[in-house]
Amino acid sequence: MTTRTLFIGMDGATFTVLDDLTAGAEPVMPFLAKIFREGTRAKLRSTPNPLTPPAWVSLMTGRSPGHHGVFDFIRTEERGDDVFFTLYDSRDCRVETIWSIASRQGMRVAALNFPFTAPPPPDLNGFMVPGFVPWRHLRRNCVPKGLYDQLKAIPDFNPKELAWDFEQEKQALDELSDEDRENWVRYHLPREMQWFRIADYLLREEAPELMAVMFDGVDKLQHQAWLYIDPRQQNGERSEYHQRMRALCMDYFRQLDGFIERLVTAAGPDVQVFMASDHGFTATWEIVRINAYLHEKGYLHWLDAPKTDATKRREDSMFAYLDWEKTVAYCGTPSSNGITIRVAREPGQSGVRPEDYEALRQRLIADLREFRDPNSGERIVTEIHLREDVFPGAAMQDAPDLLLVLRDFGFVSIKNKTPAVEARPCIAGTHHPDGVFLAYGPGIARGSILDRRNIVDVGATLLHSVGLPVPSDFEGRVPEELFTAAHRAAHPVEIGPPTRQQRADENAEAISDDEKDKIMAQLQMLGYVE
Amino acid sequence: MQAPRQTVEQSVIAIVEDLTQDWGLETDHIDGSTLLVDQLDFASVDIIQLCVALEQFYGRKLGFPELLLVDGRYVNDLSIAQIAAFVESRIELDGRAGR
């Protein structure tokens, strides 16, 4: 068996940074510079809400969120007069992934560290080590059975370094100190090394036809250390701490470049290499407390609970603990950047009557358009999308009613604090809709820059590269111009039968307060919570 | 499908043993009286993972919030026997409903 296609994911990678790190006579990322010179690149437009869960699932399925059904880390679910929060997992994805599509056509695959691949599919032909899984549960979520014991035989394999450490991340509920931020960056160096070692091992020992690994440290570093990574922030006098953080971040990217080079080299000269990110990155400079604004406008009512430790903890974590009977519109999670309108499903239930829904939605849009910077008068929310426009598909009912884009692309805060908008003490990293797409190797056009592609195109491209037809119901298309004319002639893109229907689970487990806190800690660490 | 309590309990024990084998626990014996949090160091995320594992084993949703939530509050701990009894009741319920 021979590897045909190597895919390297880099969560949150952006050309703003990568162009800087590949420039000059002695670039931080010399191998990536070679890929830029000798391969093809394009900006990659993310999902309407450029967020890890919907974006990676779109990349892996060739379908947009309205079809695959994963919109956020956490789903808000209305049950009568209460609202529950449930965790998304792979069972919530309503469509087939490229891992399953390739498997059932006889291809062996390896998919490492991709989010929302746990629990793994039972029909996988190959290897899967899911991302976003605590170390204690890696064994059970690895396939095939016995893979975990194989991994344990890899020298220096350490599942605690490899997996997400919720306990460490829980410590970040308070604002990060300089020392904690530095430790956070250091934490990702050995972590990526662990993923590299597994990828290197499987590539060499098993050589699956489709080999894929995702490095997510790029995103995490950029959230916490954007000030030290963004080339536009490196001018003028810089403190000793700033210089030390910059050097540490550069060590991370230098190490990542080495991993990419070693994986591409191990794959061999006959393998097509593709790289992509789920979204790009940029700077956010202000905090937008969207639920505070909705409260000001009368749509949302805070829960008036006694001041106990538990309620304080809830208010601090701000998991949209609201007076649900009085609230008609709210934002459930900071990462959603969406507003949900509560509709009374039966007479007597709280929420707007179905016949009043559209009028309320229009009033809400008008109010959001008037959410302005008190100093400049500039609109805070620059785009307001209706869900039927950005999330069409069978899963649309699970999407927020409105999707917001803020003027600095930041994520909203849902805390009960005023003012509704204020400047951050210092800039932070946030997601930009444009990520990266790179191709390199035999049959790939050299030094070419394509027009911006869409994230759903990546799955189609990987299937085509490995020699399979693209399912007819994929929204993604193969960007044929990234291949040479000779390669296109020898390997025309084939459109094949549609994907197979996946069972949608509609009863995901409600999660405990403790679990919510852990997730909120993670989201805060990633910069989704102020 | 009939699922005698002992069989269900043995399945739950086997799944918990599989789940915890790398955790470095000092407990060397798991039986019906074993408590997940107090004796096996389960955190909430581990309980969620156990629920997923049991649902995968039985090939169906089992409605675990009903076990985990009592009077609107999450329970502090659960024994293996409590989980087995709940799973058994859900299987019987599904059986009567013809699922």
XYZ file of C-alpha atoms in Angstrom:
629
model
C 0.000 0.000 0.000
C 1.302 3.448 -0.907
C 0.297 6.841 0.315
C -1.172 8.884 -2.526
C -2.280 11.997 -0.728
C -0.991 13.790 2.356
C -3.158 16.413 4.004
C -1.797 18.671 6.726
C -4.317 20.831 8.530
C -3.210 23.931 10.399
C -6.011 25.300 12.541
C -6.293 29.037 12.070
C -3.333 29.439 9.699
C -3.430 32.713 7.809
C -1.366 34.181 5.000
C -0.917 37.367 7.011
C 1.399 35.394 9.271
C 2.677 32.687 6.929
C 3.801 35.202 4.289
C 5.886 36.904 6.973
C 7.343 33.640 8.249
C 8.321 32.469 4.759
C 9.892 35.768 3.640
C 13.537 36.821 3.530
C 16.840 35.045 3.106
C 16.495 33.086 6.346
C 12.791 32.526 6.855
C 11.352 31.039 10.037
C 9.569 28.458 7.881
C 11.963 27.619 5.017
C 10.164 24.467 3.909
C 6.827 26.235 3.707
C 8.599 28.913 1.645
C 9.605 26.159 -0.779
C 5.979 24.970 -0.965
C 4.886 28.523 -1.695
C 7.442 28.766 -4.520
C 6.904 25.356 -6.025
C 3.237 24.740 -5.352
C -0.123 26.453 -5.693
C -1.905 28.562 -3.118
C -5.249 30.232 -2.603
C -7.135 31.987 0.109
C -9.779 29.672 1.503
C -13.132 31.128 2.502
C -14.358 29.571 5.728
C -17.911 28.776 6.798
C -20.294 31.730 7.407
C -19.278 31.679 11.068
C -15.539 31.011 10.717
C -15.289 28.676 13.666
C -13.446 25.402 14.273
C -16.462 23.031 14.573
C -18.484 24.022 11.499
C -15.392 24.779 9.420
C -13.483 21.523 9.985
C -16.674 19.524 9.543
C -17.302 21.339 6.243
C -13.759 20.594 5.166
C -14.215 16.916 6.039
C -17.642 16.563 4.408
C -17.648 18.912 1.427
C -20.933 20.261 2.761
C -21.942 23.543 4.381
C -23.194 23.738 7.997
C -26.858 23.895 6.990
C -26.395 20.375 5.640
C -23.915 18.805 8.058
C -25.582 20.310 11.135
C -22.562 21.302 13.266
C -22.740 25.029 13.981
C -20.772 25.538 17.186
C -19.008 23.726 20.041
C -22.272 23.657 21.939
C -25.865 23.437 20.798
C -28.661 25.319 22.497
C -31.766 23.233 22.700
C -35.143 24.576 23.767
C -37.354 22.293 25.820
C -40.557 23.949 26.917
C -39.752 26.970 29.051
C -36.112 26.026 29.534
C -33.006 26.038 27.379
C -30.409 23.278 27.563
C -26.880 23.268 26.289
C -25.552 20.087 24.720
C -22.141 19.164 23.365
C -21.756 18.416 19.695
C -19.890 15.253 18.736
C -19.359 13.245 15.560
C -22.809 11.697 15.855
C -24.366 15.105 15.242
C -22.849 15.309 11.775
C -25.663 14.459 9.361
C -23.536 13.726 6.295
C -20.695 11.410 5.379
C -17.100 12.450 5.936
C -14.363 11.914 3.374
C -12.884 9.365 5.804
C -15.998 7.188 5.501
C -16.442 7.857 1.778
C -12.867 6.760 1.059
C -13.115 3.804 3.463
C -16.178 2.262 1.844
C -14.453 2.457 -1.538
C -11.552 0.415 -0.274
C -9.092 3.187 0.490
C -7.199 3.126 3.766
C -7.185 6.438 5.567
C -5.534 7.962 8.613
C -7.136 10.998 10.262
C -5.335 12.456 13.264
C -6.505 15.216 15.585
C -9.516 16.348 13.582
C -12.282 17.801 15.752
C -15.682 16.107 15.899
C -14.364 12.734 14.789
C -15.128 11.196 18.206
C -16.715 8.781 18.629
C -15.084 7.424 15.458
C -17.167 5.864 12.686
C -17.546 2.081 12.977
C -16.864 1.564 9.280
C -13.472 3.259 9.081
C -10.878 1.479 6.981
C -7.702 2.727 8.562
C -6.687 4.779 11.553
C -8.289 7.536 13.540
C -7.078 9.387 16.621
C -9.692 12.093 17.218
C -8.948 15.592 18.422
C -10.670 17.408 21.301
C -10.652 14.253 23.437
C -9.199 14.163 26.988
C -6.297 11.735 27.376
C -8.302 9.362 29.553
C -10.621 8.659 26.639
C -8.174 8.421 23.787
C -7.903 4.633 23.976
C -11.603 4.084 23.482
C -11.832 6.668 20.712
C -8.915 5.347 18.667
C -9.590 2.989 15.778
C -8.794 0.301 14.954
C -8.960 -1.464 18.290
C -5.401 -1.953 19.412
C -4.129 1.251 17.794
C -3.700 2.915 21.173
C -1.363 0.138 22.307
C 0.556 0.516 19.050
C 0.922 4.228 19.765
C 2.133 3.533 23.277
C 5.079 1.731 21.723
C 6.203 4.925 19.952
C 9.229 6.297 21.858
C 8.266 9.158 24.211
C 4.545 8.734 23.480
C 2.694 10.634 26.178
C -1.113 10.792 25.960
C -1.230 13.564 28.564
C 0.840 15.795 26.297
C -1.070 14.753 23.216
C -4.659 15.322 24.266
C -6.525 18.341 25.500
C -5.752 19.051 29.132
C -9.012 20.381 30.516
C -7.591 20.854 33.987
C -4.810 23.115 32.749
C -7.258 25.052 30.681
C -9.622 25.410 33.608
C -6.938 27.463 35.359
C -7.439 30.090 32.697
C -10.824 31.193 33.971
C -9.075 34.271 35.288
C -7.379 36.645 32.912
C -4.064 35.191 31.807
C -0.991 36.547 33.477
C 2.170 37.047 31.420
C 3.613 33.898 32.965
C 0.502 31.821 32.195
C 0.469 33.076 28.619
C 4.094 32.094 28.212
C 3.384 28.651 29.674
C 0.430 28.294 27.336
C 2.711 28.772 24.323
C 5.286 26.364 25.768
C 2.545 23.770 26.342
C 1.967 23.452 22.593
C 5.516 22.656 21.570
C 5.581 19.088 22.975
C 1.925 18.633 22.142
C 2.460 19.133 18.407
C 5.522 16.893 18.653
C 3.275 14.094 19.920
C 0.912 14.446 16.955
C 3.841 14.608 14.562
C 5.289 11.370 15.948
C 2.002 9.525 15.450
C 1.638 10.866 11.915
C 5.227 9.978 11.094
C 4.771 6.488 12.535
C 1.569 5.743 10.605
C 2.953 7.211 7.402
C 6.065 5.053 7.568
C 4.566 1.855 8.966
C 1.120 1.797 7.385
C 1.290 4.202 4.405
C -2.476 4.706 4.128
C -3.614 6.023 0.756
C -5.078 9.149 2.373
C -2.959 10.388 5.266
C -4.171 13.418 7.217
C -3.053 15.170 10.379
C -4.133 18.438 11.917
C -1.934 20.735 14.025
C -4.119 22.982 16.145
C -1.433 24.890 18.033
C -1.423 27.581 15.341
C -4.917 28.657 16.344
C -4.259 28.463 20.050
C -1.068 30.463 19.923
C -2.630 33.103 17.736
C -5.568 33.567 20.109
C -3.356 34.091 23.122
C -0.261 35.610 21.521
C -1.441 37.481 18.428
C 0.354 40.596 19.615
C 3.661 38.731 19.314
C 2.902 36.937 16.031
C 1.142 39.485 13.802
C 3.873 41.121 11.686
C 2.028 44.437 11.895
C 2.561 44.513 15.645
C 6.328 44.085 15.597
C 7.370 47.687 14.942
C 8.679 50.179 17.447
C 10.128 49.580 20.861
C 9.235 46.181 22.297
C 9.534 45.031 25.871
C 11.778 42.197 26.953
C 8.671 40.093 27.551
C 7.370 40.891 24.073
C 10.676 39.831 22.527
C 10.751 36.630 24.566
C 7.185 35.758 23.570
C 7.944 36.537 19.934
C 10.971 34.233 20.038
C 8.935 31.483 21.683
C 6.201 31.742 19.064
C 8.804 31.661 16.302
C 10.195 28.472 17.888
C 6.741 26.966 17.559
C 6.434 27.858 13.867
C 10.028 26.724 13.195
C 9.227 23.384 14.777
C 5.994 23.124 12.767
C 7.923 23.785 9.557
C 10.243 20.931 10.454
C 7.282 18.604 11.014
C 5.815 19.541 7.631
C 9.137 18.928 5.889
C 9.635 15.556 7.570
C 6.109 14.384 6.790
C 6.334 15.479 3.148
C 9.735 13.810 2.849
C 8.507 10.609 4.506
C 5.510 10.540 2.168
C 7.862 10.537 -0.801
C 8.113 12.415 -4.105
C 5.078 10.743 -5.696
C 2.608 12.031 -3.129
C 0.399 15.067 -3.629
C 0.441 17.292 -0.576
C -2.406 19.585 0.436
C -2.551 21.957 3.370
C -5.434 24.039 4.625
C -6.746 25.954 7.582
C -10.303 26.165 8.812
C -10.205 29.974 8.992
C -7.710 32.810 9.070
C -6.774 35.226 11.803
C -6.815 38.912 12.524
C -6.832 41.344 15.437
C -9.828 42.148 17.617
C -9.670 45.395 19.552
C -13.038 45.673 21.246
C -15.456 43.735 23.439
C -19.022 43.574 22.172
C -21.476 42.457 24.878
C -24.303 41.444 22.644
C -26.616 40.137 25.347
C -26.161 43.380 27.285
C -27.291 45.231 24.148
C -30.275 42.893 23.711
C -31.131 43.557 27.354
C -30.982 47.313 26.748
C -33.407 46.883 23.875
C -35.810 44.739 25.909
C -35.325 41.391 24.153
C -33.421 39.672 26.947
C -33.806 39.424 30.707
C -31.075 38.316 33.063
C -31.848 35.666 35.651
C -32.339 37.351 38.991
C -30.824 34.662 41.226
C -29.616 34.865 44.845
C -25.915 35.760 45.098
C -24.435 32.395 45.990
C -21.037 31.021 44.978
C -22.766 28.896 42.362
C -24.583 31.829 40.750
C -21.435 33.952 40.819
C -19.588 31.132 39.107
C -22.337 30.946 36.500
C -22.317 34.686 35.932
C -18.537 34.618 35.568
C -18.667 31.779 33.072
C -21.741 33.352 31.464
C -23.318 30.446 29.786
C -26.363 32.489 28.909
C -28.098 31.975 32.255
C -31.179 33.994 31.507
C -34.743 34.371 32.585
C -36.040 32.211 29.793
C -39.695 33.016 30.371
C -39.112 36.696 29.671
C -36.368 36.425 27.055
C -37.346 36.448 23.370
C -33.916 36.810 21.735
C -30.452 35.936 23.017
C -26.991 34.816 22.099
C -26.337 31.384 23.632
C -22.578 31.047 23.308
C -19.873 33.557 22.493
C -18.494 31.401 19.696
C -21.831 31.294 17.871
C -21.939 35.006 16.989
C -25.582 34.217 16.481
C -28.883 35.313 17.895
C -31.645 32.852 18.611
C -35.249 33.963 18.710
C -37.409 32.056 21.160
C -40.629 30.925 19.533
C -43.570 29.638 21.595
C -44.208 26.198 20.146
C -47.500 25.803 21.964
C -50.004 28.288 23.401
C -48.922 29.367 26.877
C -45.228 28.716 26.283
C -42.745 31.555 26.574
C -41.310 33.177 23.453
C -42.873 35.028 20.528
C -45.931 33.626 18.817
C -45.062 32.058 15.442
C -47.150 34.676 13.633
C -45.109 37.437 15.294
C -41.715 35.897 14.503
C -40.960 37.794 11.305
C -41.970 41.168 12.716
C -39.754 40.596 15.755
C -36.849 39.456 13.581
C -37.122 42.603 11.435
C -37.264 44.813 14.536
C -34.230 43.010 15.932
C -32.294 43.532 12.700
C -33.170 47.210 12.727
C -31.958 47.513 16.324
C -28.731 45.654 15.550
C -28.103 48.026 12.641
C -28.364 50.880 15.119
C -25.830 49.337 17.514
C -23.153 51.973 17.014
C -19.854 53.117 18.384
C -20.800 55.930 20.784
C -17.777 57.979 19.698
C -17.605 57.520 15.937
C -21.179 56.499 15.185
C -19.826 53.555 13.198
C -21.873 50.361 13.136
C -20.581 47.666 15.485
C -22.351 44.835 13.655
C -21.392 45.200 10.013
C -23.250 42.194 8.631
C -26.507 40.594 9.792
C -27.353 37.365 7.997
C -30.665 35.519 8.006
C -30.177 31.842 8.678
C -31.997 30.810 5.509
C -29.412 32.810 3.537
C -26.255 31.426 5.154
C -27.341 28.058 6.551
C -29.707 26.569 3.951
C -30.194 22.826 4.300
C -31.877 20.111 6.294
C -30.173 21.173 9.543
C -31.044 24.868 9.288
C -33.507 24.693 12.189
C -30.565 24.088 14.565
C -28.807 27.278 13.445
C -29.210 30.647 15.145
C -31.853 32.847 13.545
C -29.358 35.603 12.826
C -25.618 35.416 12.244
C -23.648 38.539 13.091
C -20.313 39.768 11.754
C -18.648 42.365 13.962
C -16.633 45.220 12.536
C -13.371 43.705 13.843
C -14.437 40.070 13.108
C -14.352 39.400 16.863
C -16.545 37.005 18.809
C -19.268 38.501 20.962
C -19.292 38.449 24.735
C -22.482 37.237 26.413
C -21.638 38.553 29.871
C -23.963 40.625 31.991
C -21.743 43.714 32.028
C -21.878 47.234 30.725
C -21.094 49.101 28.568
C -22.257 47.032 25.643
C -19.130 47.916 23.716
C -15.707 48.941 24.938
C -12.064 48.745 23.882
C -9.980 45.757 24.930
C -7.035 46.514 27.208
C -4.809 45.143 24.420
C -5.497 43.533 21.084
C -6.151 39.807 20.844
C -6.342 37.322 18.010
C -9.661 36.394 16.448
C -10.851 34.468 13.430
C -10.855 35.938 9.938
C -13.017 34.358 7.228
C -10.045 33.758 4.911
C -7.839 30.792 5.702
C -5.191 29.132 3.548
C -5.164 26.398 0.914
C -1.886 25.009 -0.457
C -1.007 22.222 -2.859
C 2.394 20.802 -3.701
C 3.864 17.811 -5.460
C 3.552 15.882 -8.716
C 0.871 17.219 -11.019
C 0.472 20.462 -9.052
C 1.007 23.765 -10.900
C 4.167 25.565 -9.760
C 4.125 29.000 -8.187
C 0.484 29.571 -8.977
C -1.948 31.708 -6.985
C -5.620 30.857 -7.499
C -8.682 32.945 -6.818
C -10.162 32.396 -3.400
C -11.652 28.941 -2.920
C -14.234 27.686 -0.444
C -13.527 25.359 2.445
C -15.976 22.771 1.073
C -13.641 22.394 -1.939
C -10.926 20.763 0.166
C -12.774 17.498 0.777
C -13.584 17.205 -2.928
C -9.945 17.857 -3.804
C -8.652 15.221 -1.410
C -11.026 12.578 -2.776
C -10.002 13.441 -6.339
C -6.319 13.360 -5.454
C -6.605 9.919 -3.919
C -8.291 8.688 -7.099
C -11.960 8.695 -6.133
C -14.950 10.396 -7.739
C -16.440 13.424 -6.037
C -19.939 12.585 -4.729
C -22.596 14.344 -6.778
C -24.170 15.932 -3.699
C -20.931 17.574 -2.557
C -21.145 21.353 -2.580
C -17.371 21.464 -2.891
C -15.717 21.414 -6.312
C -12.196 20.434 -7.280
C -10.231 23.551 -8.278
C -8.896 21.956 -11.447
C -6.564 24.856 -12.206
C -4.345 23.871 -9.304
C -3.244 20.846 -11.353
C -0.971 20.964 -14.408
C -2.578 20.544 -17.830
C -0.921 17.143 -18.231
C -2.239 15.965 -14.881
C -5.726 17.215 -15.677
C -5.681 15.326 -18.978
C -4.551 12.120 -17.292
C -6.784 12.491 -14.246
C -10.054 14.185 -15.162
C -12.337 14.993 -12.264
C -15.068 12.385 -11.928
C -18.426 13.011 -10.325
C -19.751 9.874 -8.645
C -22.807 8.651 -6.762
C -24.090 10.795 -3.897
C -22.956 10.302 -0.325
C -24.771 7.908 1.943
C -27.233 9.237 4.460
C -25.999 9.442 8.033
C -28.302 9.034 10.993
C -28.841 12.281 12.822
C -28.890 12.011 16.574
C -31.250 14.486 18.067
C -30.862 13.543 21.705
C -27.332 14.478 22.596
C -26.663 14.494 26.298
C -27.276 17.548 28.386
C -24.039 18.538 30.073
C -23.385 19.339 33.678
C -22.515 22.732 35.085
C -19.026 21.473 35.786
C -18.637 20.364 32.212
C -19.940 23.692 30.977
C -17.317 25.417 33.096
C -14.597 23.315 31.539
C -15.785 24.108 28.063
C -16.077 27.754 28.916
C -12.521 27.647 30.241
C -11.441 26.220 26.929
C -13.374 28.824 24.984
C -11.995 31.566 27.169
C -8.498 30.294 26.598
C -9.161 30.371 22.891
C -10.384 33.933 23.137
C -14.101 33.399 22.610
C -14.903 34.769 26.058
C -13.805 38.179 27.258
C -34.324 -8.294 23.976
C -34.060 -9.472 27.563
C -31.149 -8.016 29.452
C -30.830 -9.629 32.900
C -29.448 -7.288 35.535
C -26.330 -9.360 36.038
C -25.554 -9.320 32.318
C -26.056 -5.577 32.072
C -23.986 -5.025 35.195
C -21.200 -7.191 33.811
C -21.279 -5.183 30.581
C -21.120 -1.900 32.494
C -18.189 -3.215 34.544
C -16.378 -4.366 31.417
C -16.857 -0.969 29.762
C -15.737 0.896 32.886
C -12.686 -1.369 33.212
C -11.836 -0.727 29.566
C -12.349 3.000 30.017
C -10.175 3.301 33.108
C -7.358 0.867 32.325
C -4.769 3.606 31.731
C -5.842 5.920 34.537
C -3.458 4.567 37.149
C -6.252 3.920 39.664
C -5.510 2.161 42.926
C -8.854 0.326 42.824
C -8.200 -3.189 41.599
C -11.746 -4.504 41.769
C -14.914 -3.061 40.307
C -18.332 -4.405 41.238
C -21.888 -3.179 41.542
C -21.173 -1.130 44.657
C -18.230 0.744 43.121
C -18.821 4.494 42.972
C -17.664 6.330 39.851
C -16.607 9.620 41.410
C -15.561 8.518 44.881
C -13.702 5.349 43.951
C -12.817 5.661 40.274
C -11.957 9.373 40.163
C -14.541 10.135 37.482
C -14.978 13.775 36.497
C -18.069 14.980 34.645
C -16.348 14.619 31.288
C -15.615 10.986 32.126
C -19.261 10.330 32.943
C -20.273 11.807 29.582
C -17.756 9.538 27.863
C -19.105 6.520 29.760
C -22.626 7.383 28.635
C -21.442 7.555 25.017
C -19.623 4.211 25.420
C -22.727 2.526 26.833
C -24.916 3.933 24.074
C -22.465 2.682 21.481
C -22.416 -0.747 23.130
C -26.208 -1.016 23.158
C -26.569 0.707 19.798
C -29.186 3.165 20.968
C -29.737 6.379 22.874
C -30.459 5.633 26.522
C -31.603 9.040 27.779
C -28.925 9.430 30.454
C -30.007 12.928 31.552
C -32.833 11.172 33.402
C -30.242 9.283 35.427
C -27.858 12.179 35.868
C -30.455 14.813 36.753
C -32.575 14.468 39.886
C -34.962 17.327 40.724
C -33.126 19.571 38.283
C -29.709 18.978 39.845
C -26.905 16.726 38.737
C -26.260 13.758 41.026
C -23.004 13.782 42.990
C -22.064 10.173 42.351
C -23.353 6.955 40.825
C -22.671 3.298 41.521
C -22.174 0.687 38.844
C -25.375 -0.998 40.028
C -27.379 2.229 39.653
C -26.180 2.622 36.089
C -26.887 -1.037 35.294
C -30.414 -0.755 36.719
C -31.058 2.359 34.657
C -29.744 0.778 31.461
C -31.831 -2.319 32.108
C -34.951 -0.238 32.642
C -34.361 1.657 29.409
C -33.837 -1.521 27.439
C -37.022 -3.003 28.863
C -38.902 0.217 28.093
C -37.656 0.167 24.511
C -38.576 -3.507 24.267
C -42.153 -2.808 25.353
C -42.346 0.094 22.904
C -41.307 -2.312 20.166
C -38.033 -0.511 19.408
